Short mmCIF file of C-alpha atoms in Angstrom, two decimals:
data_model
loop_
_atom_site.label_atom_id
_atom_site.label_comp_id
_atom_site.label_asym_id
_atom_site.label_seq_id
_atom_site.Cartn_x
_atom_site.Cartn_y
_atom_site.Cartn_z
CA MET A 186 0.00 0.00 0.00
CA CYS A 187 1.29 3.44 -0.93
CA THR A 188 1.70 6.04 1.75
CA ASN A 189 0.50 9.62 1.54
CA ARG A 190 1.34 12.96 3.15
CA GLY A 191 -0.55 16.23 3.07
CA VAL A 192 -0.59 19.79 4.37
CA ALA A 193 -3.02 20.11 7.29
CA TYR A 194 -4.50 23.26 8.81
CA ILE A 195 -3.95 22.98 12.58
CA GLN A 196 -4.95 26.36 14.01
CA PRO A 197 -4.67 30.02 13.00
CA GLY A 198 -1.14 30.59 11.73
CA VAL A 199 -0.16 26.92 11.88
CA VAL A 200 0.01 24.28 9.14
CA GLU A 201 1.83 20.96 9.24
CA VAL A 202 2.85 18.28 6.77
CA GLN A 203 1.30 15.09 8.12
CA GLU A 204 0.92 11.43 7.26
CA ILE A 205 -2.61 11.05 5.89
CA ALA A 206 -4.66 8.21 4.48
CA TYR A 207 -3.99 7.07 0.95
CA PRO A 208 -7.08 7.98 -1.08
CA GLU A 209 -9.68 5.39 -2.01
CA LEU A 210 -12.21 5.34 -4.82
CA ALA A 211 -15.04 5.79 -2.36
CA LEU A 212 -17.68 8.32 -1.39
CA GLY A 213 -18.56 7.48 2.18
CA SER A 214 -19.62 3.84 2.23
CA ARG A 215 -20.11 3.48 -1.53
CA LYS A 216 -17.62 2.84 -4.31
CA CYS A 217 -16.75 5.86 -6.47
CA GLU A 218 -16.55 4.18 -9.85
CA HIS A 219 -16.57 7.53 -11.68
CA GLY A 220 -13.43 8.75 -9.88
CA VAL A 221 -9.69 8.50 -10.29
CA ILE A 222 -6.69 8.63 -7.99
CA LEU A 223 -3.95 11.05 -8.95
CA LYS A 224 -0.28 11.12 -8.13
CA ILE A 225 0.21 14.85 -7.61
CA VAL A 226 2.65 16.46 -10.04
CA SER A 227 2.08 20.01 -8.80
CA THR A 228 -0.22 21.63 -6.28
CA ASN A 229 -0.26 25.33 -5.51
CA ILE A 230 -0.69 27.51 -2.43
CA CYS A 231 -3.58 29.90 -3.01
CA GLY A 232 -4.57 33.17 -1.37
CA SER A 233 -7.87 31.50 -0.54
CA ASP A 234 -5.94 28.90 1.47
CA GLN A 235 -4.24 31.76 3.28
CA HIS A 236 -7.60 33.15 4.44
CA MET A 237 -8.22 29.85 6.23
CA VAL A 238 -4.73 29.61 7.67
CA ARG A 239 -5.03 33.12 9.11
CA GLY A 240 -8.12 31.96 11.00
CA ARG A 241 -10.45 34.11 8.93
CA THR A 242 -12.91 31.32 8.18
CA THR A 243 -14.61 28.53 10.12
CA ALA A 244 -12.20 25.90 8.75
CA PRO A 245 -11.87 22.91 11.12
CA ALA A 246 -8.55 21.77 12.52
CA GLY A 247 -7.09 18.90 10.55
CA LEU A 248 -8.44 20.01 7.18
CA ILE A 249 -6.12 18.87 4.38
CA LEU A 250 -5.59 21.94 2.23
CA GLY A 251 -5.18 22.43 -1.50
CA HIS A 252 -7.52 22.98 -4.43
CA GLU A 253 -5.03 23.76 -7.23
CA ILE A 254 -4.05 20.33 -8.53
CA THR A 255 -2.27 18.84 -11.54
CA GLY A 256 -1.61 15.13 -11.51
CA LEU A 257 -0.93 11.77 -13.12
CA VAL A 258 -3.74 9.20 -13.15
CA VAL A 259 -2.63 6.07 -11.30
CA GLU A 260 -6.03 4.38 -10.79
CA ALA A 261 -9.42 4.78 -12.43
CA GLY A 262 -12.87 3.57 -11.45
CA ARG A 263 -14.88 1.14 -13.55
CA ASP A 264 -17.15 3.84 -15.01
CA VAL A 265 -14.38 6.16 -16.19
CA GLU A 266 -14.42 5.92 -19.99
CA PHE A 267 -12.26 8.67 -21.46
CA ILE A 268 -9.52 9.25 -18.88
CA GLN A 269 -6.89 6.52 -18.62
CA VAL A 270 -4.15 5.49 -16.23
CA GLY A 271 -1.03 7.40 -17.23
CA ASP A 272 -2.83 10.55 -18.38
CA LEU A 273 -1.47 13.88 -17.15
CA VAL A 274 -4.40 16.10 -16.20
CA SER A 275 -5.38 19.47 -14.80
CA VAL A 276 -8.03 19.46 -12.07
CA PRO A 277 -10.48 22.38 -11.90
CA PHE A 278 -10.75 23.52 -8.30
CA ASN A 279 -14.55 23.39 -8.70
CA ILE A 280 -15.88 19.89 -8.11
CA ALA A 281 -18.82 19.36 -10.44
CA CYS A 282 -21.11 16.41 -11.16
CA GLY A 283 -21.84 17.26 -14.80
CA ARG A 284 -25.44 16.20 -14.33
CA CYS A 285 -27.29 18.98 -12.46
CA ARG A 286 -29.00 21.94 -14.13
CA ASN A 287 -26.13 24.30 -13.27
CA CYS A 288 -23.41 22.02 -14.62
CA LYS A 289 -25.38 21.50 -17.83
CA VAL A 290 -25.28 25.24 -18.57
CA GLY A 291 -21.62 25.60 -17.62
CA GLN A 292 -22.07 26.95 -14.08
CA THR A 293 -19.71 24.36 -12.62
CA GLY A 294 -18.73 26.63 -9.73
CA ILE A 295 -22.20 26.16 -8.25
CA CYS A 296 -22.87 22.47 -8.87
CA LEU A 297 -25.95 21.37 -6.93
CA ASN A 298 -24.94 17.78 -6.14
CA VAL A 299 -21.44 17.76 -4.66
CA ASN A 300 -21.95 19.72 -1.44
CA PRO A 301 -24.89 19.07 0.89
CA ALA A 302 -24.48 22.47 2.59
CA ARG A 303 -24.65 24.86 -0.39
CA PRO A 304 -24.13 25.06 -4.16
CA GLY A 305 -20.52 24.57 -5.18
CA ALA A 306 -17.64 22.48 -3.89
CA ALA A 307 -13.85 22.50 -3.88
CA TYR A 308 -11.00 20.32 -2.65
CA GLY A 309 -9.64 21.08 0.81
CA TYR A 310 -11.77 24.12 1.51
CA VAL A 311 -14.05 25.18 4.35
CA ASP A 312 -17.80 24.68 3.79
CA MET A 313 -17.14 23.28 0.34
CA GLY A 314 -18.30 19.71 0.78
CA GLY A 315 -15.66 18.10 2.97
CA TRP A 316 -13.50 16.94 0.04
CA VAL A 317 -9.88 16.07 0.89
CA GLY A 318 -7.42 18.62 -0.46
CA GLY A 319 -4.62 18.14 -2.92
CA GLN A 320 -1.60 19.68 -1.19
CA ALA A 321 -0.53 16.10 -0.82
CA GLU A 322 1.17 13.26 -2.63
CA TYR A 323 -2.07 11.61 -3.83
CA VAL A 324 -5.71 12.67 -4.08
CA MET A 325 -9.04 11.27 -5.28
CA VAL A 326 -10.97 13.18 -7.96
CA PRO A 327 -14.66 12.31 -8.62
CA TYR A 328 -16.61 12.57 -11.90
CA ALA A 329 -13.30 12.28 -13.69
CA ASP A 330 -14.56 12.21 -17.28
CA PHE A 331 -16.40 15.47 -16.76
CA ASN A 332 -13.96 17.34 -14.54
CA LEU A 333 -10.48 16.56 -15.81
CA LEU A 334 -8.59 18.34 -18.60
CA LYS A 335 -6.16 15.92 -20.22
CA PHE A 336 -2.98 17.41 -21.64
CA PRO A 337 -2.56 16.18 -25.23
CA ASP A 338 1.18 15.48 -24.91
CA SER A 339 2.63 14.69 -21.49
CA ASP A 340 6.23 15.52 -22.42
CA GLN A 341 5.19 18.88 -23.88
CA ALA A 342 3.08 19.53 -20.78
CA MET A 343 5.91 18.74 -18.37
CA ALA A 344 8.12 21.19 -20.26
CA LYS A 345 5.54 23.89 -19.49
CA ILE A 346 4.28 22.57 -16.16
CA ARG A 347 5.04 25.80 -14.26
CA ASP A 348 2.52 27.52 -16.52
CA LEU A 349 0.02 24.68 -16.86
CA THR A 350 -0.24 24.15 -13.11
CA LEU A 351 -1.97 27.54 -12.96
CA LEU A 352 -4.91 26.25 -15.04
CA SER A 353 -6.51 24.66 -11.97
CA ASP A 354 -7.47 28.06 -10.51
CA ILE A 355 -5.67 31.36 -10.69
CA PHE A 356 -5.23 31.73 -14.43
CA PRO A 357 -8.90 30.96 -15.22
CA THR A 358 -9.98 32.96 -12.16
CA GLY A 359 -8.01 36.03 -13.22
CA PHE A 360 -9.21 35.61 -16.80
CA HIS A 361 -12.82 35.25 -15.60
CA GLY A 362 -12.49 38.47 -13.62
CA ALA A 363 -11.31 40.26 -16.74
CA VAL A 364 -13.94 38.75 -19.04
CA THR A 365 -16.83 39.48 -16.67
CA ALA A 366 -15.63 43.06 -16.23
CA GLY A 367 -15.85 43.46 -20.00
CA VAL A 368 -12.16 43.72 -20.86
CA GLY A 369 -11.52 43.71 -24.59
CA PRO A 370 -9.35 45.28 -27.28
CA GLY A 371 -8.44 48.85 -26.34
CA SER A 372 -9.84 48.68 -22.80
CA ILE A 373 -8.37 50.71 -19.96
CA VAL A 374 -8.54 48.48 -16.89
CA TYR A 375 -7.88 48.81 -13.17
CA VAL A 376 -6.95 45.60 -11.34
CA ALA A 377 -7.12 45.88 -7.55
CA GLY A 378 -4.55 43.60 -5.94
CA ALA A 379 -1.18 42.35 -7.18
CA GLY A 380 -1.22 38.97 -5.52
CA PRO A 381 -1.11 35.91 -7.79
CA VAL A 382 -4.76 36.22 -8.90
CA GLY A 383 -4.37 39.94 -9.55
CA LEU A 384 -1.21 39.36 -11.58
CA ALA A 385 -2.93 36.55 -13.50
CA CYS A 386 -5.83 38.90 -14.15
CA ALA A 387 -3.51 41.63 -15.38
CA ALA A 388 -1.77 39.21 -17.75
CA SER A 389 -5.21 38.05 -18.91
CA CYS A 390 -6.18 41.66 -19.65
CA HIS A 391 -3.18 41.90 -21.96
CA LEU A 392 -4.19 38.61 -23.60
CA LEU A 393 -7.67 40.06 -24.19
CA GLY A 394 -6.21 43.12 -25.88
CA ALA A 395 -6.41 45.80 -23.18
CA ALA A 396 -4.65 49.04 -24.07
CA VAL A 397 -3.67 49.96 -20.49
CA VAL A 398 -3.66 47.73 -17.42
CA ILE A 399 -3.26 49.56 -14.10
CA VAL A 400 -2.55 47.45 -11.01
CA GLY A 401 -2.96 48.71 -7.46
CA ASP A 402 -1.49 47.25 -4.28
CA LEU A 403 0.02 48.13 -0.90
CA ILE A 404 3.18 46.02 -1.31
CA PRO A 405 5.99 47.54 -3.43
CA GLU A 406 7.47 44.17 -4.41
CA ARG A 407 4.16 43.07 -5.89
CA LEU A 408 3.83 46.30 -7.84
CA GLU A 409 7.35 45.79 -9.17
CA GLN A 410 6.34 42.31 -10.32
CA ALA A 411 3.35 43.79 -12.18
CA ARG A 412 5.64 46.21 -13.98
CA THR A 413 7.83 43.37 -15.27
CA PHE A 414 5.19 42.46 -17.87
CA GLY A 415 4.01 45.88 -18.90
CA CYS A 416 1.49 47.00 -16.30
CA GLU A 417 1.14 50.51 -14.96
CA THR A 418 0.91 50.63 -11.17
CA VAL A 419 -0.57 52.70 -8.37
CA ASP A 420 0.68 52.58 -4.78
CA LEU A 421 -2.34 52.40 -2.49
CA ARG A 422 -0.26 53.51 0.51
CA SER A 423 -0.08 56.95 -1.10
CA GLU A 424 -2.19 59.83 0.20
CA THR A 425 -2.92 60.73 -3.42
CA PRO A 426 -6.45 59.49 -4.16
CA LEU A 427 -6.74 56.49 -6.46
CA ALA A 428 -8.68 58.49 -9.08
CA ASP A 429 -5.92 61.08 -9.22
CA GLN A 430 -3.24 58.41 -9.60
CA ILE A 431 -5.21 56.91 -12.48
CA ALA A 432 -5.60 60.36 -14.07
CA ALA A 433 -1.83 60.80 -13.93
CA ILE A 434 -1.49 57.68 -16.08
CA VAL A 435 -4.34 57.96 -18.61
CA GLY A 436 -5.36 61.61 -18.40
CA VAL A 437 -8.80 61.05 -16.85
CA PRO A 438 -9.72 59.80 -13.37
CA GLU A 439 -11.59 56.73 -14.56
CA VAL A 440 -11.25 53.39 -16.31
CA ASP A 441 -13.49 51.36 -18.59
CA CYS A 442 -13.67 48.41 -16.24
CA ALA A 443 -12.20 47.14 -13.01
CA VAL A 444 -11.49 43.84 -11.28
CA ASP A 445 -11.44 43.20 -7.51
CA CYS A 446 -8.72 40.59 -6.91
CA VAL A 447 -8.44 41.37 -3.17
CA GLY A 448 -11.59 40.22 -1.40
CA PHE A 449 -12.75 40.49 2.17
CA GLU A 450 -9.41 41.09 3.89
CA ALA A 451 -8.97 44.42 2.11
CA ARG A 452 -7.22 47.27 3.85
CA GLY A 453 -7.84 50.97 3.51
CA HIS A 454 -5.96 53.29 1.20
CA GLY A 455 -3.52 56.04 2.16
CA HIS A 456 -3.44 56.70 5.90
CA ASP A 457 -5.90 53.82 6.38
CA ALA A 458 -3.56 51.29 4.76
CA VAL A 459 -2.74 49.69 8.10
CA THR A 460 -6.41 49.21 8.98
CA GLU A 461 -8.71 46.51 7.68
CA ARG A 462 -11.55 48.02 5.67
CA PRO A 463 -13.31 45.09 3.96
CA ALA A 464 -15.46 47.23 1.65
CA THR A 465 -12.60 49.48 0.49
CA VAL A 466 -11.93 47.80 -2.84
CA LEU A 467 -15.56 47.41 -3.81
CA ASN A 468 -16.20 51.09 -3.14
CA ALA A 469 -12.98 52.19 -4.83
CA VAL A 470 -13.66 50.31 -8.06
CA MET A 471 -17.15 51.82 -8.26
CA GLU A 472 -15.62 55.26 -7.83
CA VAL A 473 -13.11 54.90 -10.66
CA THR A 474 -15.10 52.82 -13.16
CA ARG A 475 -16.84 54.92 -15.80
CA ALA A 476 -20.62 55.07 -16.06
CA GLY A 477 -21.79 51.95 -17.86
CA GLY A 478 -18.58 50.08 -17.07
CA GLY A 479 -18.21 46.58 -15.70
CA ILE A 480 -16.75 45.26 -12.44
CA GLY A 481 -15.52 41.70 -12.05
CA ILE A 482 -15.22 40.38 -8.49
CA PRO A 483 -13.20 37.15 -8.34
CA GLY A 484 -11.81 38.27 -4.94
CA LEU A 485 -13.20 36.05 -2.19
CA TYR A 486 -16.01 37.21 0.10
CA VAL A 487 -17.33 34.90 2.81
CA THR A 488 -20.45 34.41 4.88
CA GLY A 489 -18.51 33.55 8.02
CA ASP A 490 -15.43 35.48 9.17
CA PRO A 491 -14.68 35.03 12.89
CA GLY A 492 -11.72 37.42 12.66
CA ALA A 493 -13.64 40.33 11.16
CA SER A 494 -13.29 43.82 12.59
CA ASP A 495 -17.01 44.26 13.31
CA GLU A 496 -20.09 42.12 13.89
CA ALA A 497 -21.64 42.84 10.49
CA ALA A 498 -18.50 41.78 8.61
CA LYS A 499 -18.43 38.51 10.57
CA VAL A 500 -21.43 37.39 8.51
CA GLY A 501 -20.28 39.00 5.27
CA SER A 502 -22.32 42.21 5.59
CA LEU A 503 -20.23 45.11 4.26
CA SER A 504 -20.91 48.83 3.86
CA ILE A 505 -20.70 49.09 0.10
CA ARG A 506 -21.99 52.12 -1.80
CA ILE A 507 -24.45 50.20 -3.94
CA GLY A 508 -26.20 53.49 -4.69
CA LEU A 509 -23.08 54.70 -6.48
CA GLY A 510 -22.89 51.56 -8.57
CA TRP A 511 -26.60 51.83 -9.38
CA ALA A 512 -26.31 55.49 -10.34
CA LYS A 513 -23.43 54.69 -12.72
CA SER A 514 -25.22 51.64 -14.21
CA HIS A 515 -22.36 49.35 -13.32
CA SER A 516 -22.54 45.65 -13.97
CA PHE A 517 -21.17 43.31 -11.28
CA MET A 518 -20.14 39.66 -11.49
CA THR A 519 -19.26 37.74 -8.36
CA GLY A 520 -18.64 34.15 -7.31
CA GLN A 521 -16.31 31.27 -8.06
CA CYS A 522 -14.82 31.07 -11.51
CA PRO A 523 -16.29 28.19 -13.54
CA VAL A 524 -12.84 26.91 -14.48
CA MET A 525 -14.05 24.50 -17.15
CA LYS A 526 -15.43 27.42 -19.16
CA TYR A 527 -11.90 28.62 -19.86
CA HIS A 528 -9.22 26.06 -19.07
CA ARG A 529 -8.96 24.34 -22.47
CA GLN A 530 -8.55 27.64 -24.34
CA LEU A 531 -6.04 28.92 -21.78
CA MET A 532 -4.12 25.65 -22.03
CA ASN A 533 -3.77 26.27 -25.76
CA ALA A 534 -2.63 29.85 -25.13
CA ILE A 535 0.15 28.42 -22.96
CA LEU A 536 1.10 25.55 -25.27
CA TYR A 537 1.28 27.85 -28.30
CA ASP A 538 3.29 30.52 -26.48
CA LYS A 539 0.67 33.27 -26.42
CA ILE A 540 1.28 33.93 -22.74
CA GLN A 541 3.94 33.25 -20.08
CA ILE A 542 1.67 33.14 -17.07
CA ALA A 543 4.21 31.54 -14.69
CA LYS A 544 6.62 34.39 -15.36
CA ALA A 545 3.87 36.95 -14.79
CA VAL A 546 2.95 35.58 -11.35
CA ASN A 547 6.57 34.67 -10.46
CA VAL A 548 6.21 30.93 -9.80
CA GLU A 549 8.59 29.38 -7.28
CA VAL A 550 8.62 25.58 -7.06
CA ILE A 551 9.08 24.14 -3.56
CA ARG A 552 9.08 20.68 -1.98
CA LEU A 553 6.13 19.40 0.04
CA ASP A 554 8.33 19.63 3.15
CA ASP A 555 8.78 23.36 2.42
CA ALA A 556 5.04 24.05 2.38
CA VAL A 557 5.11 25.55 5.88
CA ARG A 558 7.72 28.07 4.77
CA GLY A 559 5.72 28.75 1.63
CA TYR A 560 2.69 29.69 3.71
CA GLN A 561 4.78 31.91 5.95
CA ASP A 562 6.44 33.73 3.06
CA PHE A 563 3.14 34.16 1.24
CA ASP A 564 1.56 35.59 4.39
CA ARG A 565 4.35 38.17 4.55
CA GLY A 566 3.39 39.37 1.07
CA ALA A 567 6.03 37.65 -1.07
CA ALA A 568 5.58 38.56 -4.73
CA LYS A 569 5.54 34.88 -5.69
CA LYS A 570 3.23 32.00 -6.49
CA PHE A 571 4.34 28.92 -4.55
CA VAL A 572 3.97 25.64 -6.44
CA ILE A 573 4.50 22.46 -4.42
CA ASP A 574 6.31 19.57 -6.14
CA PRO A 575 5.54 16.57 -3.87
CA HIS A 576 7.42 13.90 -5.81
CA GLY A 577 10.28 15.93 -7.27
CA LEU A 578 8.84 15.52 -10.77
CA ILE A 579 9.20 19.18 -11.75
CA ALA A 580 12.74 19.36 -10.46
CA ALA A 581 13.60 16.22 -12.41
#
């Protein structure tokens, strides 16, 4: 019997690499004949994981983390027809059945059958169905024929694995934020947040033909990373209002569309930069987006935040200026990215050298045993995307 290890959330600020059970093709007491077991090739640390590790969700102790997974099929259930042992595959972080009304129209982020608590599920995430996460050596993936994206050539894929590993979440999520905000050829865009999703969004804006991509953040190193691939930047620690900083770049204090890649742990701008202000980004993007413009919101907002600064925010109630957005006829799109809507096209963009997404988000490959350090460095604001290599396959 193979052994398995995974990254477990222990308590706020603490994760550990632990021995965990080797996955089985089972859902509770019944056999999961539509599933596969993967040997993990790469699995990434996500900002959404960091929310849990900071104690900002109701995640239980012992949860095995990780929803950004790329792996090699080592076992397949009897009912799996089109995925075979030996295939190298990308795993959407959304777990979807492929059978419910939402899945059938492409809304795989809110599948109705894979989470008894609410629509939508994910690996290794609080309130998302109890599925074991993939920051491990092996993981079980259900509904394999529907969920998995097979790479057409494994050798070609391994040569670009640092890019392709980002197809499980942040590249499609950033792209989704840009698409739903209405980014297109000639757009002037503001991207709030220069973490990995924000950087992936900014790179996606370029891929979609944006004329100017402006990225805002509080961390100078992240802004410097954004500038490495042609973004303009604004320093949100500055006392100069955001609109004025945008005007200094494009001549007017507004943009065509904006994307919130920060979420509920947002801080204030200027003198408030040291204080948590969870509605700051939502209000700021409404202020600077032109009348009739679009706002994409892939940044995470939660219904339960025990570490929030006030009682309302603890249940996800924020003081947003919805009247401003209404008056300017803004469109808003929120929620999980339906990864399967985009991942095949984005795979091709990578394979045919239309984008270098790993370079844009500054991927650093680490061992599974270095995952604790990866979480610590990420929490300190490192301008990197940490990719875990559990079996040394990327290094090799």
